[in-house]
mmCIF file of C-alpha atoms and ligand atoms in Angstrom:
data_model
loop_
_atom_site.group_PDB
_atom_site.id
_atom_site.type_symbol
_atom_site.label_atom_id
_atom_site.label_comp_id
_atom_site.label_asym_id
_atom_site.label_seq_id
_atom_site.Cartn_x
_atom_site.Cartn_y
_atom_site.Cartn_z
ATOM 1 C CA MET U 203 -4.737 -122.257 47.067
ATOM 2 C CA ASP U 204 -3.074 -121.662 43.732
ATOM 3 C CA ARG U 205 -0.060 -123.949 44.037
ATOM 4 C CA PHE U 206 -0.281 -124.887 40.344
ATOM 5 C CA LYS U 207 -0.638 -121.409 38.835
ATOM 6 C CA ASP U 208 1.534 -121.325 35.669
ATOM 7 C CA LYS U 209 2.240 -125.056 36.056
ATOM 8 C CA THR U 210 1.492 -127.694 33.444
ATOM 9 C CA VAL U 211 0.524 -131.130 34.710
ATOM 10 C CA ILE U 212 -0.343 -134.428 33.015
ATOM 11 C CA VAL U 213 -2.930 -136.651 34.715
ATOM 12 C CA THR U 214 -3.610 -140.145 33.351
ATOM 13 C CA GLY U 215 -6.804 -142.034 34.134
ATOM 14 C CA ALA U 216 -8.624 -138.698 34.284
ATOM 15 C CA GLY U 217 -11.885 -140.114 32.953
ATOM 16 C CA SER U 218 -12.969 -141.662 36.237
ATOM 17 C CA GLY U 219 -12.483 -142.034 39.981
ATOM 18 C CA ILE U 220 -9.191 -140.844 41.477
ATOM 19 C CA GLY U 221 -7.844 -139.443 38.189
ATOM 20 C CA LYS U 222 -10.977 -137.388 37.619
ATOM 21 C CA SER U 223 -10.925 -136.006 41.179
ATOM 22 C CA THR U 224 -7.220 -135.220 40.781
ATOM 23 C CA ALA U 225 -7.817 -133.315 37.551
ATOM 24 C CA ILE U 226 -10.594 -131.288 39.196
ATOM 25 C CA ARG U 227 -8.423 -130.584 42.255
ATOM 26 C CA LEU U 228 -5.379 -129.469 40.246
ATOM 27 C CA ASP U 229 -7.591 -127.352 37.992
ATOM 28 C CA ALA U 230 -9.030 -125.643 41.084
ATOM 29 C CA GLU U 231 -5.457 -124.911 42.164
ATOM 30 C CA GLY U 232 -4.674 -123.202 38.867
ATOM 31 C CA ALA U 233 -3.000 -125.941 36.802
ATOM 32 C CA GLN U 234 -3.012 -126.141 33.043
ATOM 33 C CA LEU U 235 -3.758 -129.818 32.504
ATOM 34 C CA LEU U 236 -3.157 -132.406 29.856
ATOM 35 C CA ILE U 237 -5.638 -135.084 30.833
ATOM 36 C CA ILE U 238 -5.345 -138.596 29.445
ATOM 37 C CA ASP U 239 -7.641 -141.612 29.375
ATOM 38 C CA ILE U 240 -8.441 -144.535 27.095
ATOM 39 C CA ASN U 241 -12.178 -143.829 27.501
ATOM 40 C CA GLU U 242 -12.981 -140.889 25.220
ATOM 41 C CA GLU U 243 -16.488 -140.218 26.512
ATOM 42 C CA HIS U 244 -15.437 -140.136 30.167
ATOM 43 C CA LEU U 245 -12.357 -138.081 29.344
ATOM 44 C CA HIS U 246 -14.412 -135.421 27.596
ATOM 45 C CA ALA U 247 -16.869 -135.351 30.495
ATOM 46 C CA THR U 248 -13.971 -134.542 32.849
ATOM 47 C CA HIS U 249 -12.599 -131.967 30.414
ATOM 48 C CA SER U 250 -15.934 -130.155 30.384
ATOM 49 C CA LEU U 251 -15.608 -129.649 34.164
ATOM 50 C CA LEU U 252 -12.227 -127.888 33.964
ATOM 51 C CA LYS U 253 -12.102 -124.105 34.355
ATOM 52 C CA ASN U 254 -8.707 -123.535 32.735
ATOM 53 C CA GLU U 255 -9.445 -123.103 29.036
ATOM 54 C CA ALA U 256 -5.843 -123.886 28.122
ATOM 55 C CA SER U 257 -6.231 -127.464 29.403
ATOM 56 C CA THR U 258 -6.470 -130.231 26.811
ATOM 57 C CA SER U 259 -7.625 -133.848 26.715
ATOM 58 C CA HIS U 260 -5.900 -136.737 24.945
ATOM 59 C CA VAL U 261 -7.250 -140.207 24.252
ATOM 60 C CA LEU U 262 -4.287 -142.485 24.838
ATOM 61 C CA ASN U 263 -3.769 -146.134 25.720
ATOM 62 C CA ILE U 264 -0.895 -146.015 28.188
ATOM 63 C CA ALA U 265 -0.283 -149.712 27.594
ATOM 64 C CA SER U 266 1.139 -148.744 24.192
ATOM 65 C CA PRO U 267 4.687 -147.343 24.593
ATOM 66 C CA GLU U 268 4.436 -146.296 20.927
ATOM 67 C CA GLU U 269 1.349 -144.127 21.553
ATOM 68 C CA THR U 270 3.016 -142.694 24.650
ATOM 69 C CA LYS U 271 6.186 -141.886 22.718
ATOM 70 C CA ASN U 272 4.144 -140.096 20.006
ATOM 71 C CA PHE U 273 2.262 -138.118 22.641
ATOM 72 C CA PHE U 274 5.494 -136.776 24.146
ATOM 73 C CA GLN U 275 7.036 -136.219 20.709
ATOM 74 C CA ASN U 276 4.080 -133.989 19.978
ATOM 75 C CA LEU U 277 4.671 -132.036 23.199
ATOM 76 C CA GLU U 278 8.282 -131.527 22.213
ATOM 77 C CA ASN U 279 7.318 -130.405 18.706
ATOM 78 C CA ASN U 280 4.953 -127.863 20.264
ATOM 79 C CA LYS U 281 7.652 -126.718 22.725
ATOM 80 C CA LYS U 282 5.459 -127.582 25.695
ATOM 81 C CA LYS U 283 6.868 -127.455 29.203
ATOM 82 C CA LEU U 284 5.832 -129.871 31.907
ATOM 83 C CA ASP U 285 5.976 -129.428 35.674
ATOM 84 C CA ALA U 286 4.427 -132.638 36.962
ATOM 85 C CA LEU U 287 3.252 -136.049 35.817
ATOM 86 C CA VAL U 288 0.529 -137.849 37.751
ATOM 87 C CA ASN U 289 0.021 -141.482 36.750
ATOM 88 C CA VAL U 290 -3.360 -142.668 37.959
ATOM 89 C CA ALA U 291 -4.621 -144.924 35.135
ATOM 90 C CA GLY U 292 -4.874 -148.548 36.138
ATOM 91 C CA ILE U 293 -6.966 -151.703 35.990
ATOM 92 C CA LEU U 294 -7.836 -154.391 38.508
ATOM 93 C CA ARG U 295 -9.356 -157.832 38.472
ATOM 94 C CA PHE U 296 -9.778 -160.483 41.131
ATOM 95 C CA ASP U 297 -8.859 -164.119 40.514
ATOM 96 C CA ASN U 298 -7.871 -167.027 42.664
ATOM 97 C CA SER U 299 -4.116 -167.135 42.094
ATOM 98 C CA HIS U 300 -4.272 -170.748 40.912
ATOM 99 C CA GLU U 301 -6.721 -169.681 38.196
ATOM 100 C CA VAL U 302 -4.929 -166.621 36.749
ATOM 101 C CA GLU U 303 -4.796 -166.705 32.939
ATOM 102 C CA ILE U 304 -1.675 -165.478 31.190
ATOM 103 C CA GLU U 305 -3.715 -163.016 29.059
ATOM 104 C CA ASN U 306 -5.076 -161.328 32.192
ATOM 105 C CA TRP U 307 -1.691 -161.352 33.919
ATOM 106 C CA ASN U 308 -0.063 -159.697 30.889
ATOM 107 C CA LYS U 309 -2.844 -157.138 30.443
ATOM 108 C CA ILE U 310 -2.646 -155.934 34.045
ATOM 109 C CA LEU U 311 1.152 -155.736 33.924
ATOM 110 C CA GLU U 312 1.047 -153.931 30.546
ATOM 111 C CA VAL U 313 -1.343 -151.212 31.705
ATOM 112 C CA ASN U 314 -0.367 -150.702 35.340
ATOM 113 C CA LEU U 315 3.375 -151.341 35.309
ATOM 114 C CA THR U 316 4.664 -150.956 31.738
ATOM 115 C CA GLY U 317 2.198 -148.154 30.966
ATOM 116 C CA THR U 318 3.101 -146.167 34.075
ATOM 117 C CA PHE U 319 6.817 -146.704 33.475
ATOM 118 C CA PHE U 320 6.761 -145.509 29.863
ATOM 119 C CA MET U 321 4.778 -142.397 30.806
ATOM 120 C CA CYS U 322 7.602 -141.626 33.264
ATOM 121 C CA ARG U 323 10.337 -142.574 30.832
ATOM 122 C CA TYR U 324 9.154 -140.187 28.112
ATOM 123 C CA ALA U 325 8.244 -137.405 30.570
ATOM 124 C CA LEU U 326 11.687 -137.427 32.205
ATOM 125 C CA PRO U 327 13.470 -135.000 29.830
ATOM 126 C CA PHE U 328 10.676 -132.434 30.357
ATOM 127 C CA LEU U 329 10.624 -132.897 34.124
ATOM 128 C CA LEU U 330 14.399 -132.684 34.469
ATOM 129 C CA GLU U 331 14.201 -129.376 32.641
ATOM 130 C CA SER U 332 11.573 -128.005 35.054
ATOM 131 C CA LYS U 333 12.903 -129.819 38.172
ATOM 132 C CA GLY U 334 9.406 -131.177 38.482
ATOM 133 C CA ALA U 335 7.612 -134.036 40.173
ATOM 134 C CA ILE U 336 6.160 -137.443 39.395
ATOM 135 C CA VAL U 337 3.357 -138.900 41.496
ATOM 136 C CA ASN U 338 2.535 -142.513 40.738
ATOM 137 C CA VAL U 339 -0.578 -144.135 42.125
ATOM 138 C CA SER U 340 0.461 -147.454 43.578
ATOM 139 C CA SER U 341 -1.715 -149.280 46.144
ATOM 140 C CA SER U 342 -1.821 -150.713 49.636
ATOM 141 C CA ALA U 343 -1.541 -153.996 47.670
ATOM 142 C CA ALA U 344 2.095 -153.063 46.944
ATOM 143 C CA ILE U 345 2.928 -153.009 50.659
ATOM 144 C CA GLY U 346 0.537 -155.366 52.446
ATOM 145 C CA ALA U 347 -1.034 -158.661 51.473
ATOM 146 C CA HIS U 348 -4.113 -158.617 49.253
ATOM 147 C CA ALA U 349 -5.895 -161.838 48.354
ATOM 148 C CA TRP U 350 -6.968 -162.638 44.782
ATOM 149 C CA THR U 351 -4.889 -159.873 43.142
ATOM 150 C CA SER U 352 -1.569 -161.523 42.244
ATOM 151 C CA ALA U 353 -1.133 -159.666 38.953
ATOM 152 C CA TYR U 354 -2.403 -156.350 40.333
ATOM 153 C CA SER U 355 -0.239 -156.612 43.467
ATOM 154 C CA ALA U 356 2.805 -157.471 41.343
ATOM 155 C CA SER U 357 2.126 -154.499 39.077
ATOM 156 C CA LYS U 358 1.750 -152.097 41.998
ATOM 157 C CA GLY U 359 4.810 -153.513 43.773
ATOM 158 C CA GLY U 360 6.666 -152.864 40.516
ATOM 159 C CA ILE U 361 5.452 -149.253 40.385
ATOM 160 C CA SER U 362 6.592 -148.624 43.969
ATOM 161 C CA ALA U 363 9.975 -150.235 43.230
ATOM 162 C CA PHE U 364 10.789 -148.458 39.966
ATOM 163 C CA SER U 365 9.593 -145.134 41.412
ATOM 164 C CA LYS U 366 12.344 -145.395 44.052
ATOM 165 C CA THR U 367 14.842 -146.130 41.271
ATOM 166 C CA LEU U 368 13.818 -142.895 39.529
ATOM 167 C CA ALA U 369 13.891 -140.981 42.833
ATOM 168 C CA VAL U 370 17.559 -141.807 43.495
ATOM 169 C CA GLU U 371 18.658 -141.753 39.866
ATOM 170 C CA TYR U 372 17.319 -138.224 39.247
ATOM 171 C CA GLY U 373 16.914 -136.757 42.779
ATOM 172 C CA MET U 374 20.218 -134.892 42.591
ATOM 173 C CA ARG U 375 18.983 -133.236 39.396
ATOM 174 C CA GLY U 376 15.966 -131.788 41.180
ATOM 175 C CA LEU U 377 13.258 -134.338 40.334
ATOM 176 C CA ASN U 378 10.936 -135.737 43.019
ATOM 177 C CA VAL U 379 9.256 -139.114 42.455
ATOM 178 C CA ASN U 380 6.772 -140.439 44.986
ATOM 179 C CA CYS U 381 3.953 -142.960 45.205
ATOM 180 C CA VAL U 382 0.546 -142.707 46.795
ATOM 181 C CA CYS U 383 -0.769 -146.033 48.080
ATOM 182 C CA PRO U 384 -4.544 -145.816 48.512
ATOM 183 C CA ALA U 385 -6.997 -148.350 49.874
ATOM 184 C CA SER U 386 -10.789 -148.464 50.028
ATOM 185 C CA ILE U 387 -11.675 -145.509 47.829
ATOM 186 C CA GLU U 388 -15.167 -145.420 46.328
ATOM 187 C CA THR U 389 -14.749 -145.450 42.556
ATOM 188 C CA PRO U 390 -16.092 -147.548 39.670
ATOM 189 C CA MET U 391 -13.050 -149.811 40.089
ATOM 190 C CA SER U 392 -13.888 -150.693 43.685
ATOM 191 C CA THR U 393 -17.689 -150.783 43.441
ATOM 192 C CA ASN U 394 -19.097 -154.310 43.214
ATOM 193 C CA PRO U 395 -16.067 -155.891 41.541
ATOM 194 C CA GLU U 396 -16.479 -159.381 40.154
ATOM 195 C CA MET U 397 -14.986 -161.808 42.686
ATOM 196 C CA PRO U 398 -13.921 -165.412 42.159
ATOM 197 C CA LYS U 399 -16.405 -168.029 43.312
ATOM 198 C CA ASP U 400 -16.042 -169.668 46.739
ATOM 199 C CA ILE U 401 -13.767 -167.071 48.315
ATOM 200 C CA ASP U 402 -13.015 -167.202 52.033
ATOM 201 C CA THR U 403 -14.845 -164.021 53.103
ATOM 202 C CA ARG U 404 -12.739 -163.742 56.287
ATOM 203 C CA LEU U 405 -10.002 -162.392 54.027
ATOM 204 C CA LEU U 406 -12.164 -159.401 53.065
ATOM 205 C CA LYS U 407 -11.375 -157.920 56.509
ATOM 206 C CA LYS U 408 -7.772 -157.572 55.374
ATOM 207 C CA ILE U 409 -8.767 -154.950 52.823
ATOM 208 C CA MET U 410 -10.919 -152.772 55.119
ATOM 209 C CA PRO U 411 -9.674 -149.527 56.729
ATOM 210 C CA LEU U 412 -9.625 -149.389 60.578
ATOM 211 C CA ASP U 413 -12.894 -147.420 60.836
ATOM 212 C CA GLY U 414 -14.552 -149.534 58.146
ATOM 213 C CA VAL U 415 -15.345 -146.434 56.090
ATOM 214 C CA ASN U 416 -14.594 -146.195 52.375
ATOM 215 C CA ARG U 417 -13.486 -142.726 51.348
ATOM 216 C CA SER U 418 -13.966 -140.422 48.393
ATOM 217 C CA PRO U 419 -11.439 -140.132 45.543
ATOM 218 C CA ASP U 420 -11.143 -136.467 46.620
ATOM 219 C CA ASP U 421 -9.210 -137.730 49.660
ATOM 220 C CA ILE U 422 -6.549 -139.168 47.344
ATOM 221 C CA ALA U 423 -6.616 -136.155 45.009
ATOM 222 C CA SER U 424 -5.640 -133.879 47.914
ATOM 223 C CA THR U 425 -2.651 -136.097 48.721
ATOM 224 C CA ILE U 426 -1.596 -136.245 45.066
ATOM 225 C CA ALA U 427 -1.843 -132.445 44.804
ATOM 226 C CA PHE U 428 0.380 -132.114 47.879
ATOM 227 C CA LEU U 429 3.045 -134.503 46.554
ATOM 228 C CA ALA U 430 3.021 -132.849 43.109
ATOM 229 C CA SER U 431 3.416 -129.377 44.633
ATOM 230 C CA GLU U 432 6.361 -127.406 46.019
ATOM 231 C CA ASP U 433 4.981 -128.132 49.500
ATOM 232 C CA ALA U 434 6.471 -131.612 49.142
ATOM 233 C CA ILE U 435 9.872 -130.396 47.912
ATOM 234 C CA HIS U 436 11.745 -132.381 50.602
ATOM 235 C CA ILE U 437 9.855 -135.627 50.022
ATOM 236 C CA ASN U 438 11.387 -138.035 47.545
ATOM 237 C CA GLY U 439 11.084 -141.775 46.998
ATOM 238 C CA ILE U 440 8.274 -142.568 49.427
ATOM 239 C CA ASP U 441 5.191 -144.772 49.386
ATOM 240 C CA LEU U 442 2.579 -142.641 51.123
ATOM 241 C CA ARG U 443 -0.192 -144.837 52.458
ATOM 242 C CA VAL U 444 -3.649 -143.248 52.336
ATOM 243 C CA ASP U 445 -5.505 -146.258 53.631
ATOM 244 C CA GLY U 446 -7.421 -145.313 56.782
ATOM 245 C CA GLY U 447 -4.882 -147.190 58.901
ATOM 246 C CA LEU U 448 -5.439 -150.476 57.091
ATOM 247 C CA LEU U 449 -1.777 -151.452 57.173
ATOM 248 C CA THR U 450 -0.963 -149.893 60.552
HETATM 249 N N1 LIG H 800 -10.240 -147.309 44.252
HETATM 250 C C1 LIG H 800 -9.398 -147.793 45.154
HETATM 251 O O1 LIG H 800 -9.778 -148.155 46.274
HETATM 252 C C2 LIG H 800 -7.926 -147.892 44.824
HETATM 253 C C3 LIG H 800 -7.067 -148.420 45.801
HETATM 254 C C4 LIG H 800 -5.717 -148.522 45.528
HETATM 255 C C5 LIG H 800 -5.221 -148.088 44.311
HETATM 256 N N2 LIG H 800 -6.057 -147.585 43.368
HETATM 257 C C6 LIG H 800 -5.478 -147.147 42.107
HETATM 258 O O2 LIG H 800 -5.929 -145.863 41.766
HETATM 259 C C7 LIG H 800 -5.924 -145.713 40.350
HETATM 260 C C8 LIG H 800 -7.275 -145.186 39.898
HETATM 261 O O3 LIG H 800 -8.258 -146.119 40.258
HETATM 262 P P1 LIG H 800 -9.799 -145.765 40.367
HETATM 263 O O4 LIG H 800 -10.285 -146.465 41.569
HETATM 264 O O5 LIG H 800 -9.999 -144.302 40.235
HETATM 265 O O6 LIG H 800 -10.343 -146.565 39.084
HETATM 266 P P2 LIG H 800 -11.308 -146.163 37.893
HETATM 267 O O7 LIG H 800 -11.582 -147.439 37.190
HETATM 268 O O8 LIG H 800 -12.440 -145.349 38.380
HETATM 269 O O9 LIG H 800 -10.378 -145.235 36.955
HETATM 270 C C9 LIG H 800 -9.323 -145.737 36.208
HETATM 271 C C10 LIG H 800 -9.211 -144.932 34.923
HETATM 272 O O10 LIG H 800 -8.060 -145.403 34.192
HETATM 273 C C11 LIG H 800 -8.424 -145.478 32.819
HETATM 274 N N3 LIG H 800 -7.595 -146.453 32.116
HETATM 275 C C12 LIG H 800 -7.610 -147.803 32.257
HETATM 276 N N4 LIG H 800 -6.751 -148.375 31.392
HETATM 277 C C13 LIG H 800 -6.173 -147.371 30.698
HETATM 278 C C14 LIG H 800 -5.207 -147.329 29.669
HETATM 279 N N5 LIG H 800 -4.676 -148.451 29.170
HETATM 280 N N6 LIG H 800 -4.819 -146.136 29.184
HETATM 281 C C15 LIG H 800 -5.355 -144.992 29.670
HETATM 282 N N7 LIG H 800 -6.292 -144.963 30.643
HETATM 283 C C16 LIG H 800 -6.696 -146.130 31.153
HETATM 284 C C17 LIG H 800 -9.881 -145.906 32.845
HETATM 285 O O11 LIG H 800 -10.535 -145.658 31.604
HETATM 286 C C18 LIG H 800 -10.426 -145.106 34.005
HETATM 287 O O12 LIG H 800 -10.909 -143.844 33.579
HETATM 288 C C19 LIG H 800 -5.595 -147.095 39.769
HETATM 289 O O13 LIG H 800 -4.220 -147.114 39.412
HETATM 290 C C20 LIG H 800 -5.853 -148.025 40.932
HETATM 291 O O14 LIG H 800 -5.079 -149.192 40.862
HETATM 292 C C21 LIG H 800 -7.407 -147.476 43.593
#
């Protein structure tokens, strides 16, 4: 498949997990990528795997609207076009809700919600020009209940909500904005996370897919590639669950 031949796509969080798999998938489908991550070493490792020599990597903290603004200003100065934006970067931590510290609450909201929003906000003029697509990685935690993740769930609920705002606000101008809501994907984020002490382990069942199998980030990358492509031209403003039936 070469659905992204002659297309330019930004992928955030490309240094690890779902973002890395997405970059590799889009590269295999012909995309010229601008990959972004806060982790320089991991970002460069992903970059070295890309076949398209025109692709570039950019160390950027999406939690800084100023850095994001400068990044897009630079694209404009260099007369770059953009066909799709894929926002994957995110952070997670588990806390009992009665023990959440304001610093951790703010950090999660700043990266996941504010960071994702400002990537969209500054990409919009480019994407309206190309009648492109935004794919935001939300979570099953935005739709169903998830214990110990108040800040994360709020941030992902926010992503799903503002993505629908963008979908209706710009849909008539040819932009598609959709969310992917994964669950139980094997990545560094989900492997042996630090849990609060004395949790009720019965609640862990609520975050397991129906067949009990955790999947590869490649299984989210394929869905992201679909939603970012012309194949999904008639899909706008959805939360697509890729959760092994968890919330069914
Ligand atoms: N793994 C799962 O089961 C799962 C389930 C639902 C949703 N998600 C979502 O998928 C996305 C990717 O998660 P993952 O599992 O691949 O995690 P991961 O930790 O493997 O990758 C996240 C990447 O985002 C980058 N990042 C973090 N903060 C950043 C910042 N401020 N600026 C730029 N880059 C930053 C990290 O350096 C890392 O490379 C996240 O948004 C996560 O919430 C994952």
